[in-house]
XYZ file of C-alpha atoms in Angstrom:
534
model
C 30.434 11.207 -42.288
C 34.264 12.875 -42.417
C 36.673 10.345 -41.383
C 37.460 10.485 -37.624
C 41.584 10.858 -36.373
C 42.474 7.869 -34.520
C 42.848 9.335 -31.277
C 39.406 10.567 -31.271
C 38.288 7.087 -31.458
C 40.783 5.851 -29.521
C 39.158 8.401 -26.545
C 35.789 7.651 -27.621
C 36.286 3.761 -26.803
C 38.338 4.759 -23.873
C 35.193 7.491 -22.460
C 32.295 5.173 -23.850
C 33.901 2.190 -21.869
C 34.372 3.681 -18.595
C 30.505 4.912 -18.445
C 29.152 1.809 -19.258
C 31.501 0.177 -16.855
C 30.526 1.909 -13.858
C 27.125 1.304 -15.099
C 27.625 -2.264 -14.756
C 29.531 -2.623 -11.376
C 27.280 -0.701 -9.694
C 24.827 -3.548 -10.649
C 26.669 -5.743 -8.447
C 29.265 -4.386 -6.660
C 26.760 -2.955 -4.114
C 25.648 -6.473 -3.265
C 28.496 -7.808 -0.891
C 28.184 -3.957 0.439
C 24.615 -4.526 1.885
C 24.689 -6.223 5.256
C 27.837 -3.888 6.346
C 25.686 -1.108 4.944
C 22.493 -2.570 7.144
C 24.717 -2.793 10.135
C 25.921 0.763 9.875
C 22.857 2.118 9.377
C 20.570 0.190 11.492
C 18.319 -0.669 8.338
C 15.653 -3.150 7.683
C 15.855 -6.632 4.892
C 13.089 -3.501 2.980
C 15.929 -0.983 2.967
C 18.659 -3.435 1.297
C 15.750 -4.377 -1.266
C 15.153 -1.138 -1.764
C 19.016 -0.630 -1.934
C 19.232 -2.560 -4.852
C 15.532 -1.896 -6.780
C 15.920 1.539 -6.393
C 18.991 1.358 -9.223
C 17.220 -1.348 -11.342
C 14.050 -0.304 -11.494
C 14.536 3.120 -12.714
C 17.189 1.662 -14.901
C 15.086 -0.588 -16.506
C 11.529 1.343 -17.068
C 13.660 4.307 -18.423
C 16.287 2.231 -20.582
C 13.803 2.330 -23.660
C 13.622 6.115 -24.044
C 16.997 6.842 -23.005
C 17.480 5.249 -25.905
C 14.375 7.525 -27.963
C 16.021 11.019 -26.212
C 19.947 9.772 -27.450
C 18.490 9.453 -31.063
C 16.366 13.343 -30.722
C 18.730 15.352 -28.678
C 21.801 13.618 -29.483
C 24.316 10.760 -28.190
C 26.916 12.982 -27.084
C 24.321 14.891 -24.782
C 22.343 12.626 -23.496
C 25.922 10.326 -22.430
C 27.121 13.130 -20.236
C 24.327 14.012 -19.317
C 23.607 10.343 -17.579
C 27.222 10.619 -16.456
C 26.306 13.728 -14.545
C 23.675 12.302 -12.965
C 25.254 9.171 -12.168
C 28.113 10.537 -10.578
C 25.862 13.301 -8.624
C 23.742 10.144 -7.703
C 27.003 8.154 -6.371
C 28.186 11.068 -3.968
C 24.810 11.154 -2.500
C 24.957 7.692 -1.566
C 28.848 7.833 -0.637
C 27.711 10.966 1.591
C 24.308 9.729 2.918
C 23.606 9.747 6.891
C 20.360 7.664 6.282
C 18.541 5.017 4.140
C 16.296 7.635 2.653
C 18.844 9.350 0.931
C 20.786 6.070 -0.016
C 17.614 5.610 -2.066
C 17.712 9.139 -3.491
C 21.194 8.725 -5.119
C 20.183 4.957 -5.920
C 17.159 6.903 -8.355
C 19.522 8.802 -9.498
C 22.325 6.878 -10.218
C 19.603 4.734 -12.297
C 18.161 7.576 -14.195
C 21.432 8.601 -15.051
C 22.531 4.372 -16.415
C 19.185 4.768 -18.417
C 20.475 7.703 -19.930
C 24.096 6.866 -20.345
C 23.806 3.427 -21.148
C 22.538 3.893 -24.885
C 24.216 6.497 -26.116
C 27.441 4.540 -25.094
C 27.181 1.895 -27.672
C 25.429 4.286 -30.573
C 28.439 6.733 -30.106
C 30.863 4.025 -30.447
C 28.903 3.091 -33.860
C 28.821 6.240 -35.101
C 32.818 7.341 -34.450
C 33.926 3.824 -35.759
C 32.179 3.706 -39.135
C 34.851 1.308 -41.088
C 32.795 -2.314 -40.324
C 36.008 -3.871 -39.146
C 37.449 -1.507 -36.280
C 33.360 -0.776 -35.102
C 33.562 -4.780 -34.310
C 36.416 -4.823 -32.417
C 35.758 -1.493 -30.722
C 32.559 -3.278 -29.539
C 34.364 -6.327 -28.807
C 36.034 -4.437 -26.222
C 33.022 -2.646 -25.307
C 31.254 -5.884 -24.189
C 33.953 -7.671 -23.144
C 34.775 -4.296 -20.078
C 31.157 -4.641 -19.426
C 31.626 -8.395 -18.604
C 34.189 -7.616 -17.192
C 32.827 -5.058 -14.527
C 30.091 -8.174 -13.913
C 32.283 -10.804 -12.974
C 34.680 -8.374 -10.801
C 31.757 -6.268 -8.665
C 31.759 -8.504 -6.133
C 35.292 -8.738 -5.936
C 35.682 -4.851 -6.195
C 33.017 -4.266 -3.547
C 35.017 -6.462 -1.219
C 38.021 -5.079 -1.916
C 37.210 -1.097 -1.612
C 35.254 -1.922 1.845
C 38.266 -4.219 3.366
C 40.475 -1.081 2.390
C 38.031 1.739 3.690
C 34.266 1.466 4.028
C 31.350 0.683 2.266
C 30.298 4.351 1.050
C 33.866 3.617 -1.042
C 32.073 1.301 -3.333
C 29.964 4.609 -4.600
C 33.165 6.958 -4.545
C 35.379 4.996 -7.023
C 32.441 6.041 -9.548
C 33.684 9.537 -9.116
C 37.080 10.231 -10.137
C 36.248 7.525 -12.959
C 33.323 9.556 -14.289
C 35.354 12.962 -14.029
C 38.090 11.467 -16.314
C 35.229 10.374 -18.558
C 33.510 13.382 -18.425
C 36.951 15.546 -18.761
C 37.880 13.305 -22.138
C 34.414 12.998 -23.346
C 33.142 16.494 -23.019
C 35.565 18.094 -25.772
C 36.327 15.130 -27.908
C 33.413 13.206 -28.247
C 31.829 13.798 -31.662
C 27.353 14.433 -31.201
C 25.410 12.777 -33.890
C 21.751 12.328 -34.134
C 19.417 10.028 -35.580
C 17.483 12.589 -38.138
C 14.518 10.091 -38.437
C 14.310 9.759 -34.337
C 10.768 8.764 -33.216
C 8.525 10.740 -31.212
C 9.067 10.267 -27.775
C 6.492 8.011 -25.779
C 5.853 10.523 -22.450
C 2.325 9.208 -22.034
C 3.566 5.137 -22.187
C 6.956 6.220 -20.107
C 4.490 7.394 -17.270
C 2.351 4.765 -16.837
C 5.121 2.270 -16.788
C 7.300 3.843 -14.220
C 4.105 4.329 -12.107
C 2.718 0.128 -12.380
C 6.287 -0.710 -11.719
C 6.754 1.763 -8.636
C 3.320 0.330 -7.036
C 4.093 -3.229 -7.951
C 7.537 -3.566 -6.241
C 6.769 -1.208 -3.237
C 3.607 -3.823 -2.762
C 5.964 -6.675 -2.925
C 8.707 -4.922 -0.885
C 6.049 -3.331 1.885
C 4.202 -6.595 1.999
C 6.169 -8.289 4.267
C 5.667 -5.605 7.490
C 2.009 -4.698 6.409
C 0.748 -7.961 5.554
C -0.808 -8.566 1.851
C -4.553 -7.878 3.051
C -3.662 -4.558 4.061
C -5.569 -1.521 2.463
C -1.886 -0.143 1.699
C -0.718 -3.403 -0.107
C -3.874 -4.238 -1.800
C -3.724 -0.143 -2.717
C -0.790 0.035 -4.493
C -1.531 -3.256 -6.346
C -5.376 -2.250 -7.515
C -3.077 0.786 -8.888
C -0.394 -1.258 -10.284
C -2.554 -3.422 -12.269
C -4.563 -0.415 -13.526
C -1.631 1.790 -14.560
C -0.098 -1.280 -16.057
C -3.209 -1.862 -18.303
C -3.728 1.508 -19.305
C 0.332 1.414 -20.660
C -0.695 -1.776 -22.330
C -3.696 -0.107 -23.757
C -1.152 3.108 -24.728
C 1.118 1.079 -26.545
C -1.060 -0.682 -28.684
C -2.431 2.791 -29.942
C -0.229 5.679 -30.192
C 1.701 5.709 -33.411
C 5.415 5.617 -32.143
C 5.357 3.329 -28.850
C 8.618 3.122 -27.006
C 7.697 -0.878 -26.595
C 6.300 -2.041 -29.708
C 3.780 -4.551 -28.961
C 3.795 -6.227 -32.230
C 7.308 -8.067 -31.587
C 5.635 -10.526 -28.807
C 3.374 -11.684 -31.239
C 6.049 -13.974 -32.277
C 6.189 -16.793 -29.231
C 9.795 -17.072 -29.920
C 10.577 -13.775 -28.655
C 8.481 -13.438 -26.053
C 9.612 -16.986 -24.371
C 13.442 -15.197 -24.924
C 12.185 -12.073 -22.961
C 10.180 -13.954 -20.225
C 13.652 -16.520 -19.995
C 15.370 -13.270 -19.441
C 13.109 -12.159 -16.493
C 13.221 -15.259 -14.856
C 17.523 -14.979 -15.701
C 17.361 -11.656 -14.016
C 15.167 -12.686 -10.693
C 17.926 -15.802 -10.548
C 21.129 -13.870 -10.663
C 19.830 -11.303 -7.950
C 17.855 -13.971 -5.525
C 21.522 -15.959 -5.375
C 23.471 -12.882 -5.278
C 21.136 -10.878 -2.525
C 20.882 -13.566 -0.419
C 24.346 -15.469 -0.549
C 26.489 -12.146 0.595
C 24.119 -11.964 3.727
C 24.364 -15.894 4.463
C 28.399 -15.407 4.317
C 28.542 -12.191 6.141
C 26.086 -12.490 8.485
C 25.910 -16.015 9.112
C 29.329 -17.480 8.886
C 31.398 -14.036 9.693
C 33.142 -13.822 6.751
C 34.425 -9.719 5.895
C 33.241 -8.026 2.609
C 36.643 -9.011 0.885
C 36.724 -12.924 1.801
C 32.918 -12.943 0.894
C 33.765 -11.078 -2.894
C 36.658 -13.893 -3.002
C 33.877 -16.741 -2.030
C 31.260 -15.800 -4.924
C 34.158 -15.687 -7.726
C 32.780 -19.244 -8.630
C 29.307 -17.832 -9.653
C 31.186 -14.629 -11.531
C 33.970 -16.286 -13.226
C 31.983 -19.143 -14.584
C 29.967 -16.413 -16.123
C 32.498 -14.849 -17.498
C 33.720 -17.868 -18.609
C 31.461 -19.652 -20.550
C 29.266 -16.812 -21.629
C 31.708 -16.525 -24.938
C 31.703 -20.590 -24.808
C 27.814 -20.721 -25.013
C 27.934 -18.026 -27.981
C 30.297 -20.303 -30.254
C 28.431 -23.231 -28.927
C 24.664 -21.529 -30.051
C 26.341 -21.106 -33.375
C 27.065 -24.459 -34.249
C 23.977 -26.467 -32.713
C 21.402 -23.014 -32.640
C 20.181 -21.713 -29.351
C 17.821 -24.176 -27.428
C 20.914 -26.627 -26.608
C 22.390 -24.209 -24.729
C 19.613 -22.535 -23.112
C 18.212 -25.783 -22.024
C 21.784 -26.875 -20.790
C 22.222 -23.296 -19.073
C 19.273 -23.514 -17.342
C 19.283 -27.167 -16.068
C 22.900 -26.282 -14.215
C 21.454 -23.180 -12.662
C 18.784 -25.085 -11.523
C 20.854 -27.939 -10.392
C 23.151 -25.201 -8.431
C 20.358 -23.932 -7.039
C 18.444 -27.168 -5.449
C 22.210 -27.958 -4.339
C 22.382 -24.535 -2.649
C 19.341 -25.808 -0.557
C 21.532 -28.137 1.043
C 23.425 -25.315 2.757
C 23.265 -24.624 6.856
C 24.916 -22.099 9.035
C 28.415 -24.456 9.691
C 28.297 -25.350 6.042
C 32.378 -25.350 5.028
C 33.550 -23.833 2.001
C 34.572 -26.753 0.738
C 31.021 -27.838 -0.322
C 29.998 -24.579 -1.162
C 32.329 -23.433 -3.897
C 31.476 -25.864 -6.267
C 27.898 -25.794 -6.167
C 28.387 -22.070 -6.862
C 30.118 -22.848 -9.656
C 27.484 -25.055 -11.070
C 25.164 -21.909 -10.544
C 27.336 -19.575 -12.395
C 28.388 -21.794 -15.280
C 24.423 -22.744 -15.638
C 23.860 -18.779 -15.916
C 26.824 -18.132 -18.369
C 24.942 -20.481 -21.097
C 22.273 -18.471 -20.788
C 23.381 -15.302 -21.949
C 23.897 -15.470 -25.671
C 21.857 -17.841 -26.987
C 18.926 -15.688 -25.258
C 20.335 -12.354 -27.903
C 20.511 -14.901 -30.767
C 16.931 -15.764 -30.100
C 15.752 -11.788 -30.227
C 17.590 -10.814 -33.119
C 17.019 -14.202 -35.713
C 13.192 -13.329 -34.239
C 13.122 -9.553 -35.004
C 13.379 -7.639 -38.198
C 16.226 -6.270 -39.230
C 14.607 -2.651 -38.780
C 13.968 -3.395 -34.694
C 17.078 -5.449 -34.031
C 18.419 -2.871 -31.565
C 15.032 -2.445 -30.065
C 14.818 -6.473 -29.535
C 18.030 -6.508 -28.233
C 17.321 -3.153 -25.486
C 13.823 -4.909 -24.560
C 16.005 -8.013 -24.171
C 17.820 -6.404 -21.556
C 15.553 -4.230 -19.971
C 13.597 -7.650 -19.512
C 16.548 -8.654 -17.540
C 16.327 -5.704 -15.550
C 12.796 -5.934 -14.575
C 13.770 -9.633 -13.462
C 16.189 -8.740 -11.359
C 14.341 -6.065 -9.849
C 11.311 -8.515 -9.331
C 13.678 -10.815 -7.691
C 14.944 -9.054 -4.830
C 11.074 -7.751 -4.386
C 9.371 -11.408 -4.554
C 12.137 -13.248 -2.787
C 13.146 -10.532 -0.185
C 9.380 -10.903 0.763
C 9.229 -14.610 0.679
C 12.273 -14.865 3.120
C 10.743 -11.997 5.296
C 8.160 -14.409 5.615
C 9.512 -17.799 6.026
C 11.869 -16.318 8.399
C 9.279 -15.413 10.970
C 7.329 -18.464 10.874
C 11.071 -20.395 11.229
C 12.219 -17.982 14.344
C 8.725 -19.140 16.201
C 9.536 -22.725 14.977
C 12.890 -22.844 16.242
C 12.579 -20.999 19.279
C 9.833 -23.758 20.720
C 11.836 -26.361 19.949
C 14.391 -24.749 22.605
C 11.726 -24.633 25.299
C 10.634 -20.693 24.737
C 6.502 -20.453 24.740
C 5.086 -20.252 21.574
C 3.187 -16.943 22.254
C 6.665 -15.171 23.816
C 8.466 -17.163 20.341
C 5.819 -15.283 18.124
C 6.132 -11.774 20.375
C 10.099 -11.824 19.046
C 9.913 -13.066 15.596
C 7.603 -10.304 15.078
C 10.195 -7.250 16.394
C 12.950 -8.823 14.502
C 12.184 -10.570 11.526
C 12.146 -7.928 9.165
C 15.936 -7.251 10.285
C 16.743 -10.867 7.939
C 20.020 -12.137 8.481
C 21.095 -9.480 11.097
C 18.273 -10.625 13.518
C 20.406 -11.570 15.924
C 22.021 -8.534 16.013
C 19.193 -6.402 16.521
C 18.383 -3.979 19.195
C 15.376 -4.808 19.658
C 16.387 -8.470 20.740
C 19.393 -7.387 23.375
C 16.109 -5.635 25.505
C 14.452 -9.189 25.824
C 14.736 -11.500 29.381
C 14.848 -14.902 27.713
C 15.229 -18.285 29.138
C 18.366 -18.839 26.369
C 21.891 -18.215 26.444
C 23.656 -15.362 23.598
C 25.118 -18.150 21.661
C 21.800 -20.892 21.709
C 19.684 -17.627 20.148
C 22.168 -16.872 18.014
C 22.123 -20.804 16.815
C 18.434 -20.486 16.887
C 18.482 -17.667 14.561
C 21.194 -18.477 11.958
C 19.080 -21.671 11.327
C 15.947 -19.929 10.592
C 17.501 -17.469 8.171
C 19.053 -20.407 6.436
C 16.174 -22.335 6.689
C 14.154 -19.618 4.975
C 16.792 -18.794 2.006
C 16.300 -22.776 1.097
C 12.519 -22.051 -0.368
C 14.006 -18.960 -1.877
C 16.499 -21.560 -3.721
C 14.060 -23.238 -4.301
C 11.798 -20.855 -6.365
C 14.417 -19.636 -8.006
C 15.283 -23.216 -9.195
C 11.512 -24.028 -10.330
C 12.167 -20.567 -12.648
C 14.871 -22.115 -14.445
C 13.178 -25.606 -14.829
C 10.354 -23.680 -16.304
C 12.511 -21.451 -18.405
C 13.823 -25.058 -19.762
C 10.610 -26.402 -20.525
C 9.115 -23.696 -22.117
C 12.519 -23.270 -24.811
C 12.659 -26.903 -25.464
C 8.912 -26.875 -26.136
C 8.376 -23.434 -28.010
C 11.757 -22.268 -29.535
C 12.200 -23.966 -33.021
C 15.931 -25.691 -33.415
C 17.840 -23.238 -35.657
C 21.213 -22.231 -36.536
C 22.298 -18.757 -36.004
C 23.394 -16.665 -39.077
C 27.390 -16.255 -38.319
C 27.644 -13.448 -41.067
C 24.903 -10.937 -39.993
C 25.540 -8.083 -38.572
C 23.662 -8.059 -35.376
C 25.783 -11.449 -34.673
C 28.827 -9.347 -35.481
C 27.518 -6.697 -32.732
C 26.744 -4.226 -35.241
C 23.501 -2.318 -35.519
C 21.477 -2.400 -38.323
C 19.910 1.181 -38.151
C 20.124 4.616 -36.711
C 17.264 3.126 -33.899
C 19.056 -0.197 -33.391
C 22.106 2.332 -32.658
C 20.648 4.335 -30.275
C 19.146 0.992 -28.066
C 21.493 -1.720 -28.685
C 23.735 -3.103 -25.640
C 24.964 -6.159 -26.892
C 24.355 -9.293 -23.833
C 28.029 -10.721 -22.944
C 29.176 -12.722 -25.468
């Protein structure tokens, strides 16, 4: 390849960053956005899961052949081409009147991250082809991506104290159009002449199981699980999820090999990463509605109150890296996952007067716990893949993460759903209201979660309790409920621990390979790679 001016690459990194950056905040800045977003819209806990699976779960099931289409059609193309879409996605949601088409531009917005997010990495590769400037161009790379992370919450908070919450999806656009404005001219298209076929057959079937699986998990909670709708779309699930199974082991170019989970070491890495994924979300979710719309806090002083989780995975994400290279990766998973779990049975201690003071650190606990996790779990894929499917181990790697995260605001959001009803009735007795009127309530306002006591549907009831006693009443069994959520998610973790100190061998990492260096080994690892935040 001809040698590239420096200012191309310089606009490259510049126009590769900012995609994958807005990729990444919109990942989490749309959490301390949700319960203004309910209020404003008069939406259901469903429609804030929904909210957030929406993104992630086309994200994740089309992440793989994003990844197949950069290498065939080219980089170049398929980047702006997500970047279209992403940014057409965020002005539907910044322009929405409903929840319906909130979820519309969520899709979208997703499909576009699937496409975007690959060919943002494999451009970078192919631009910066002298070893030493491709490292640090994707030193930078990862380190904006952790950046937009740790700051989404903070951004969110900020951009909704300043306007509303539909600003949180209109900062994407005058950032994409710069992008788009650099990148369309300047960036140089390359291809991947050897590109596999792509998989349309296996990319069906998996959106479809996934689909039917989380709108099972999601619906469950207002339909009831023995309901020929629920039990429906999970006969379906578990069918279409087979038949992809049964699709991958057979056609000759897969776009998820099945081959690599033969070795145990990989698959506990990806399973730790689903279970990492369904953590970070059930805190997240969950946390931004208990400060909001428990304790009162505003978007911006709730951003400010979850910089403990953030920052302490910001900062010891790089920490566990140089830590996983001197002692090998199961120290630091086990350590990472003990804290979070540690956090998270702390967290269980919380109620609705709970003072900040014995909040923070427990969040910190949480987020330092989380930010061991994250590179040890990479150095596990790629000293457990071959050299030809590095980049593939490392895209399944995260795409595992997605699915977590995507099964986490499905499994909990239902759980809490639950629990919260039974703890309305439960709490409402022990004030002196009947059990059968108790029941009549929690049934018209539980799926409303933490803004219950808000709800319409409560200000038309004659009850034999004062505003501020059913507000009490309430608060308590919403908090009550998000303790067993805690409490799941802490169990994941413990298991996550157990299953790495039993089944993940003690071994160094290599600190001269490439993949620990960030760089791809082939034109497919260039295409799929996006490095975890190390």
């Amino acid at each position: 390849m001809k040698s590239v001016s420096q200012s191309i690459r310089v606009i490259t990194l510049v126009v590769t960053c900012l995609g994958f950056f807005m990729v990444l905040l919109d990942s989490s800045v749309v959490l301390v956005a949700l319960p203004t977003m309910q209020a404003d819209l008069h939406a259901q806990l469903s429609d804030l899961q929904w909210t957030v699976d929406a993104y992630t779960l086309s994200f994740a099931a089309l992440m793989l052949t994003g990844g197949s289409l950069s290498d065939r059609f080219g980089r170049k193309r398929l980047f702006l081409i997500g970047l279209v879409l992403f940014l057409i996605g965020s002005a539907f949601c910044g322009f929405t009147p409903d929840f319906n088409w909130l979820i519309v531009g969520r899709v979208m917005q997703g499909i576009g991250a699937a496409a975007l997010s690959p060919g943002s990495l494999s451009l970078l590769v192919s631009t910066f082809s002298e070893p030493r400037a491709r490292a640090q161009a994707i030193g930078i790379w990862t380190g904006i991506s952790g950046l937009a992370v740790a700051a989404g919450p903070l951004v969110g908070g900020l951009l909704i104290q300043v306007s509303n919450w539909r600003a949180i999806f209109f900062v994407n656009l005058p950032l994409g159009v710069l992008a788009l404005a650099l990148g369309l001219p300047l960036l140089i298209e390359s291809r991947n002449p050897n590109a596999q076929r792509i998989d349309y057959p296996g990319q069906v079937l998996v959106v479809g199981g996934l689909t039917c699986l989380i709108m099972a998990l999601i619906q469950s909670s207002s339909q009831g699980w023995t309901s020929p709708l629920i039990l429906g779309l999970l006969i379906v699930a578990a069918m279409l999820l087979i038949a992809f199974l049964l699709v991958e082991s057979r056609v000759r170019e897969p776009m998820l090999p099945l081959q690599l989970f033969a070795n145990i070491r990989f698959s506990i890495a990806n399973l730790s990463a689903v279970f990492l994924g369904f953590v970070i979300i059930g805190a997240m979710f969950f946390l931004t509605q208990y400060l909001q719309s428990v304790q009162g806090e505003g978007a911006l002083d709730t951003g400010v109150r979850l910089l403990p989780i953030t920052v302490g995975m910001f900062i010891f994400s790089p920490m566990a890296g140089r830590l996983t290279h001197r002692l090998g990766p199961r120290p630091p998973i086990i350590l990472g996952t003990v804290l979070a779990a540690v956090g998270l049975l702390l967290l269980m201690g919380l109620e609705p007067t709970t003072d900040y003071s014995m909040l923070w650190w427990r969040l910190a606990i949480l987020g330092t716990g989380i930010g061991f996790i994250f590179a040890p779990l990479t150095v596990v894929v790629l000293s457990n893949t071959a050299a030809a499917h590095s980049g593939l181990g490392s895209s399944i790697l995260n795409t595992s993460r997605q699915v977590g995260v995507t099964l986490g605001t499905a499994v909990l959001g239902a759980f809490v759903v639950q629990r919260f009803g039974d703890n309305i009735v439960s709490q409402l007795v022990q004030r002196g209201v009947p059990k059968s009127t108790s029941a009549s309530i929690a049934s018209k306002i539980a799926s409303a979660g933490a803004q219950a006591a808000r709800s319409a549907a409560l200000k038309k009831l004659q009850l034999p309790l004062s505003p501020a006693e059913l507000h009490q009443a309430i608060n308590q069994a919403f908090v009550d409920s998000l303790h067993g959520a805690f409490l799941i998610a802490a169990i994941c973790m413990l298991v996550t621990a157990v299953l790495v100190g039993l089944l993940i061998r003690q071994q160094p990492a290599p600190a001269k390979s490439k993949q620990a260096a960030g760089v791809p080994a082939t034109p497919r690892a260039e295409a799929l790679a996006t490095p975890e935040l190390d």
